[in-house]
PDB file of C-alpha atoms in Angstrom:
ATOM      1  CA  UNK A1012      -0.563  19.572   3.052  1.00  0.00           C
ATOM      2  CA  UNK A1013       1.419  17.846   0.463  1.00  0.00           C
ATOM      3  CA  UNK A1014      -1.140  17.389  -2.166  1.00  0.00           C
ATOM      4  CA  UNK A1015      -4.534  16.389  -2.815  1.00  0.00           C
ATOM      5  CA  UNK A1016      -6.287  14.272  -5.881  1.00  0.00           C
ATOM      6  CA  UNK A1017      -9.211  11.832  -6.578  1.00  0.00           C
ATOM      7  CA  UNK A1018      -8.952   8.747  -8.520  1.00  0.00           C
ATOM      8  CA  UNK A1019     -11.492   8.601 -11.126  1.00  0.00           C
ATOM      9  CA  UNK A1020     -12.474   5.272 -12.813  1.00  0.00           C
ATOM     10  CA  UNK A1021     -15.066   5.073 -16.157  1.00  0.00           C
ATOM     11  CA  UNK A1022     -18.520   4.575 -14.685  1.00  0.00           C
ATOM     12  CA  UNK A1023     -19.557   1.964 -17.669  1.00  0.00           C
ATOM     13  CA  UNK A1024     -16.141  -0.049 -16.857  1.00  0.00           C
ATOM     14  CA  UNK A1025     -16.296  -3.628 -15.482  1.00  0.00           C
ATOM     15  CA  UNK A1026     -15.825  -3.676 -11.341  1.00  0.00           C
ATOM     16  CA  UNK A1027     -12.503  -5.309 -12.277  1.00  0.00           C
ATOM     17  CA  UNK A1028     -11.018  -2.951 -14.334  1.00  0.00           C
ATOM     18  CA  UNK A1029     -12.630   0.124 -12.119  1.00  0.00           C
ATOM     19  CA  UNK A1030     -10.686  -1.798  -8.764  1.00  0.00           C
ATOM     20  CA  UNK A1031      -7.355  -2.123 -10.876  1.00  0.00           C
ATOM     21  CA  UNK A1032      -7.462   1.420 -11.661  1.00  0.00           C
ATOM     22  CA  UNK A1033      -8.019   2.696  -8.228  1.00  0.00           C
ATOM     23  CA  UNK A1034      -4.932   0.391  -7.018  1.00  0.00           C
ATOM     24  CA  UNK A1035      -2.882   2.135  -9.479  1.00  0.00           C
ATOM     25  CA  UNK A1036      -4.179   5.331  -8.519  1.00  0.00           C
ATOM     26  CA  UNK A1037      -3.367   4.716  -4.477  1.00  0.00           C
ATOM     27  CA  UNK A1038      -0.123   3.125  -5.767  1.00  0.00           C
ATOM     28  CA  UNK A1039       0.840   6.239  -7.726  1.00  0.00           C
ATOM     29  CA  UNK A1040      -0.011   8.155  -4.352  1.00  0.00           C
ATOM     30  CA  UNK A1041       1.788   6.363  -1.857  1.00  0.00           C
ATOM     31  CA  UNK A1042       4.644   6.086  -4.045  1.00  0.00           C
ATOM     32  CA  UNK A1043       4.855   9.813  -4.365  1.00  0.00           C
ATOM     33  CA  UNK A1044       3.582  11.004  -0.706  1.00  0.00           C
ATOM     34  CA  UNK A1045       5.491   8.340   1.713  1.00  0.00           C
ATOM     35  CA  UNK A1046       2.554   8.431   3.693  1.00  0.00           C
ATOM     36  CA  UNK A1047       3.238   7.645   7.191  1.00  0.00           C
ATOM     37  CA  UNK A1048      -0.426   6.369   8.035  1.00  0.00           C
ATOM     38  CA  UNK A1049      -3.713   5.838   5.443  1.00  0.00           C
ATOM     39  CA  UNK A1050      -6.962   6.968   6.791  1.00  0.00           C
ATOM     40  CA  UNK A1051     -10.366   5.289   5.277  1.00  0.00           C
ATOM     41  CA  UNK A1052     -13.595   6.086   5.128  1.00  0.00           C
ATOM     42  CA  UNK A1053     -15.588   3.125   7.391  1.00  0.00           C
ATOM     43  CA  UNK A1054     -18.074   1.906   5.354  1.00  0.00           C
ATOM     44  CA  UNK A1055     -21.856   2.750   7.224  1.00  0.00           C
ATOM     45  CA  UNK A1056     -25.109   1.149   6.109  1.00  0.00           C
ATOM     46  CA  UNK A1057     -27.112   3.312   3.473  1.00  0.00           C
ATOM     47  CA  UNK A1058     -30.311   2.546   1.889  1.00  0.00           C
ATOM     48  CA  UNK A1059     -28.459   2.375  -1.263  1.00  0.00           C
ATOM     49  CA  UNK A1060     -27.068  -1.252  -1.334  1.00  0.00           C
ATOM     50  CA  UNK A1061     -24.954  -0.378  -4.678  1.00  0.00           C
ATOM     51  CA  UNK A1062     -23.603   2.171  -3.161  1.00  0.00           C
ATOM     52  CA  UNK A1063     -22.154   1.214   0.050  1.00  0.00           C
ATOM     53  CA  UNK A1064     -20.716  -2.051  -2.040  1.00  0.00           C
ATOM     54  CA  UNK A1065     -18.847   0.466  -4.441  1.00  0.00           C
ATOM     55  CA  UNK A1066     -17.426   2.281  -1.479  1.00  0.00           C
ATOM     56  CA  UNK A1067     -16.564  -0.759   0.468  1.00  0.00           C
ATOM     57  CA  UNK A1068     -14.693  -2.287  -2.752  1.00  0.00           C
ATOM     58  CA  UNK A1069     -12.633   0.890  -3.085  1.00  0.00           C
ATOM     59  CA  UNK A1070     -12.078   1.276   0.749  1.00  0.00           C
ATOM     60  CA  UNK A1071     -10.325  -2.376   0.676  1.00  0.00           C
ATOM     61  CA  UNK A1072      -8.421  -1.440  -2.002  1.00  0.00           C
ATOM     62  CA  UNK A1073      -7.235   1.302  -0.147  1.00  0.00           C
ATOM     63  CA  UNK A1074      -6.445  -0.696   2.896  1.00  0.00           C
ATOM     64  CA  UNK A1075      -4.713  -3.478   0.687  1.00  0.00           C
ATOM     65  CA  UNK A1076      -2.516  -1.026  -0.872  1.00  0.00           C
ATOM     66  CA  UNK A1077      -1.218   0.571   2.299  1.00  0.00           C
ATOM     67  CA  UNK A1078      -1.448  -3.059   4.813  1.00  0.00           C
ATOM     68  CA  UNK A1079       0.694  -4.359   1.796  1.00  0.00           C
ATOM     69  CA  UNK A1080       3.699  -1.511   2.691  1.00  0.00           C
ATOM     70  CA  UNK A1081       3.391  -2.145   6.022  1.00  0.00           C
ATOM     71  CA  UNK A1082       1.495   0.891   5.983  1.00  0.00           C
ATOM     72  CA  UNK A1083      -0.633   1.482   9.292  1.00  0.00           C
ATOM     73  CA  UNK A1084      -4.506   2.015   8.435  1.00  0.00           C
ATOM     74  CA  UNK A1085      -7.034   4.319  10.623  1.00  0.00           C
ATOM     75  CA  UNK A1086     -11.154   3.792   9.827  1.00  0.00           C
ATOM     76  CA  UNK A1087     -13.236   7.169  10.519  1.00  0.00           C
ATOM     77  CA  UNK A1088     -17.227   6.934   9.624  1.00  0.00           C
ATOM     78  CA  UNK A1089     -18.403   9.883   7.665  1.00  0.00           C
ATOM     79  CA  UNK A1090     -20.244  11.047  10.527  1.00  0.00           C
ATOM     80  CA  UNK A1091     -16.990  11.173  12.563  1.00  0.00           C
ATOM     81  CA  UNK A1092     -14.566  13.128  10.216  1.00  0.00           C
ATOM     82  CA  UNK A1093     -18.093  15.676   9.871  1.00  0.00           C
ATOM     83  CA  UNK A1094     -18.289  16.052  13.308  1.00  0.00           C
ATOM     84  CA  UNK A1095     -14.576  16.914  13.236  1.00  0.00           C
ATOM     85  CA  UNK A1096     -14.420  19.593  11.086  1.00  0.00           C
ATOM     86  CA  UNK A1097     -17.621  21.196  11.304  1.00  0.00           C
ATOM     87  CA  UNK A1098     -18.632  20.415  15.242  1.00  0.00           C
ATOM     88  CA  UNK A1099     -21.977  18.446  13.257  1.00  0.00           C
ATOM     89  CA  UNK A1100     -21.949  14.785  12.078  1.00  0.00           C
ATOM     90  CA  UNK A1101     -24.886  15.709   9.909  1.00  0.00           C
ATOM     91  CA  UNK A1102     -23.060  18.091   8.125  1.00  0.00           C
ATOM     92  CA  UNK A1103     -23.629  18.358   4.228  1.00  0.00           C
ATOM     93  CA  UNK A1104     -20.796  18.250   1.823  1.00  0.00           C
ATOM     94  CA  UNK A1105     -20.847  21.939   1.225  1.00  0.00           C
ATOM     95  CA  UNK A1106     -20.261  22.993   4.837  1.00  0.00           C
ATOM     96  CA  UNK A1107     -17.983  20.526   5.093  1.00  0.00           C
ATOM     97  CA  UNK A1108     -15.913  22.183   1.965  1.00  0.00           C
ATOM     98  CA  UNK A1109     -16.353  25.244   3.923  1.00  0.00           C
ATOM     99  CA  UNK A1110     -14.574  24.246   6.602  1.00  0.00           C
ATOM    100  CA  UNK A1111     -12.032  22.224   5.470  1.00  0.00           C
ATOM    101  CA  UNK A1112     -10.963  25.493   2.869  1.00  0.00           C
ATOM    102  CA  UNK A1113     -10.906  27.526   6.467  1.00  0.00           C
ATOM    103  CA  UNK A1114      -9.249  25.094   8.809  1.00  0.00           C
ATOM    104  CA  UNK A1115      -6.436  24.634   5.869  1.00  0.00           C
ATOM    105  CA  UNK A1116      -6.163  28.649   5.030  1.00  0.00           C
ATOM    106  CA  UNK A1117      -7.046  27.566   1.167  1.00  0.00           C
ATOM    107  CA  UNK A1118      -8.126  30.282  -1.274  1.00  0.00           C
ATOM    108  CA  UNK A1119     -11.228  28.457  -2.216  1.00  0.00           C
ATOM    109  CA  UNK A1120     -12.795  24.755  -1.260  1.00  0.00           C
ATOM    110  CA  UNK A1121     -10.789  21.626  -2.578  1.00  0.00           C
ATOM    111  CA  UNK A1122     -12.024  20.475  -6.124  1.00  0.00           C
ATOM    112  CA  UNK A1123     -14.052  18.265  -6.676  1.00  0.00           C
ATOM    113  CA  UNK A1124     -15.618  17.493  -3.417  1.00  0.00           C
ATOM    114  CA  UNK A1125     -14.392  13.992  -3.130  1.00  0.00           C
ATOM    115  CA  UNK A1126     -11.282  16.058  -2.312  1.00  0.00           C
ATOM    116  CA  UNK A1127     -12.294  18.276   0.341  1.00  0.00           C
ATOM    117  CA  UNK A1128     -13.877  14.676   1.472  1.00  0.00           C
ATOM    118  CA  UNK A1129     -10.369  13.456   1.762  1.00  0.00           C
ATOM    119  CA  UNK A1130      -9.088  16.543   3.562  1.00  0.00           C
ATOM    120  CA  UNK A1131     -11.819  16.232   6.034  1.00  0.00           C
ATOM    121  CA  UNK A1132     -10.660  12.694   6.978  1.00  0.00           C
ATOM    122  CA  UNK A1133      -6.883  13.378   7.326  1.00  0.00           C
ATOM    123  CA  UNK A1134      -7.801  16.493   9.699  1.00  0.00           C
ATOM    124  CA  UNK A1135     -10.196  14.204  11.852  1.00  0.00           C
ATOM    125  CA  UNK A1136      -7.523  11.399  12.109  1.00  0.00           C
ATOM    126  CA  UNK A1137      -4.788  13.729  13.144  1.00  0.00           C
ATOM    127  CA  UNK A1138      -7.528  15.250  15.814  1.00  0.00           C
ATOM    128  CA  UNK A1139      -8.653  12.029  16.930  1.00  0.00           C
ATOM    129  CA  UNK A1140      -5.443   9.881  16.686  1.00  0.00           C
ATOM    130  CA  UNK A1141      -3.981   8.553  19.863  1.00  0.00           C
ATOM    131  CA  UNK A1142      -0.855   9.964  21.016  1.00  0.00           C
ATOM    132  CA  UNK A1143       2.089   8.498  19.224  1.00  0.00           C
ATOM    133  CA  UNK A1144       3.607   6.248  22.244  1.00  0.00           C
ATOM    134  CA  UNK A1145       7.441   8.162  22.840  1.00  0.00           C
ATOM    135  CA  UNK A1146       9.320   5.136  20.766  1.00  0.00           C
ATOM    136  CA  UNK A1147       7.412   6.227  17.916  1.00  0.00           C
ATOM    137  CA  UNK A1148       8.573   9.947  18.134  1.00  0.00           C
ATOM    138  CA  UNK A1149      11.457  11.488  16.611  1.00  0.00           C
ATOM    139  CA  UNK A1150      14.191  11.536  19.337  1.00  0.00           C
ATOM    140  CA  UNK A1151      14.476  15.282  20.507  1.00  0.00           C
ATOM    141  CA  UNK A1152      17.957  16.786  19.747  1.00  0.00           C
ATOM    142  CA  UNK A1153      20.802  16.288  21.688  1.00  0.00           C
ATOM    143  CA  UNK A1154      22.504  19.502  23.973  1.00  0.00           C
ATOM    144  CA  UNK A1155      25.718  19.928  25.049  1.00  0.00           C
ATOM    145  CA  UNK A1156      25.961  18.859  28.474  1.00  0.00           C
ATOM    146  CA  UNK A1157      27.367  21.177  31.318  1.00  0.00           C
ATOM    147  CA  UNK A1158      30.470  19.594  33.220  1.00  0.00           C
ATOM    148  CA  UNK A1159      28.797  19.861  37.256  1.00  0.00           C
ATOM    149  CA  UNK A1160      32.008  19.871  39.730  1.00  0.00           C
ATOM    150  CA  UNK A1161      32.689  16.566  41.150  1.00  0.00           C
ATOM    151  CA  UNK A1162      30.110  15.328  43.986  1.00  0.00           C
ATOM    152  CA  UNK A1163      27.398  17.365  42.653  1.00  0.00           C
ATOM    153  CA  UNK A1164      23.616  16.077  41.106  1.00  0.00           C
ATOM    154  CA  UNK A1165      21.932  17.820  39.310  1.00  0.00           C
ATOM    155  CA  UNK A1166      18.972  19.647  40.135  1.00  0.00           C
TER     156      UNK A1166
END
């Protein structure tokens, strides 16, 4: 693990200013962490209309910020990266702290939760990623080759 953190906006700012300040928070991340692949959150329905529109706004923003590198994007619903972690996709946050401070040998769970959140989904995606195909793998290293006498194949 390189390094974990949570982007934190004012909850009285405008949506605007809130959005701009998560991209400059994912900015500041990718341009410190190279990131290879970005893993969202899929937004799910919730009762709480507000809610699931806050999420979805940041998810894009997310997505936007990574697509716009060139950046490959995975989605995992919550229920997916809780069944991951903790074998339950009904999992509460606390058990999913739990695990994710277990599965990563940490002295104590990730602070604040949002970050053990963001644990959880990098250790579902690199469970539940396909296989990178063999062009997308480093080339293994190169031996010397043994000289076979002449006429010979190998075996």
């Amino acid at each position: 693990m390189l390094g974990v953190g949570v982007v934190r906006t004012p909850a009285d700012a405008d949506i605007g200013m809130r959005l701009v300040g998560i991209e400059r928070g994912i900015e500041e991340w990718i341009d410190r962490f190279s990131p290879e692949l970005v893993a969202v959150e899929r937004v799910f329905s919730q009762h709480n209309v507000r809610t699931v529109m806050g999420t979805a706004q940041a998810s894009a923003v997310a997505m936007l910020c990574a697509s716009r590198r060139g950046i490959p994007v995975a989605l995992h619903t919550p229920s997916e990266v809780k069944a991951a972690v903790t074998g339950s996709g009904r999992a509460d946050k606390a058990q999913v702290g739990t695990m994710v401070t277990r599965l990563l040998r940490l002295a104590e769970p990730p602070k604040p939760a949002d970050a053990a959140d963001a644990l959880a989904l990098a250790i579902c995606h690199i469970w539940r990623a396909p296989p990178r195909t063999a062009s997308s793998r480093p080339s293994p290293p190169r031996t010397a080759s043994r000289k076979r006498p002449p006429g010979t194949r190998p075996q």
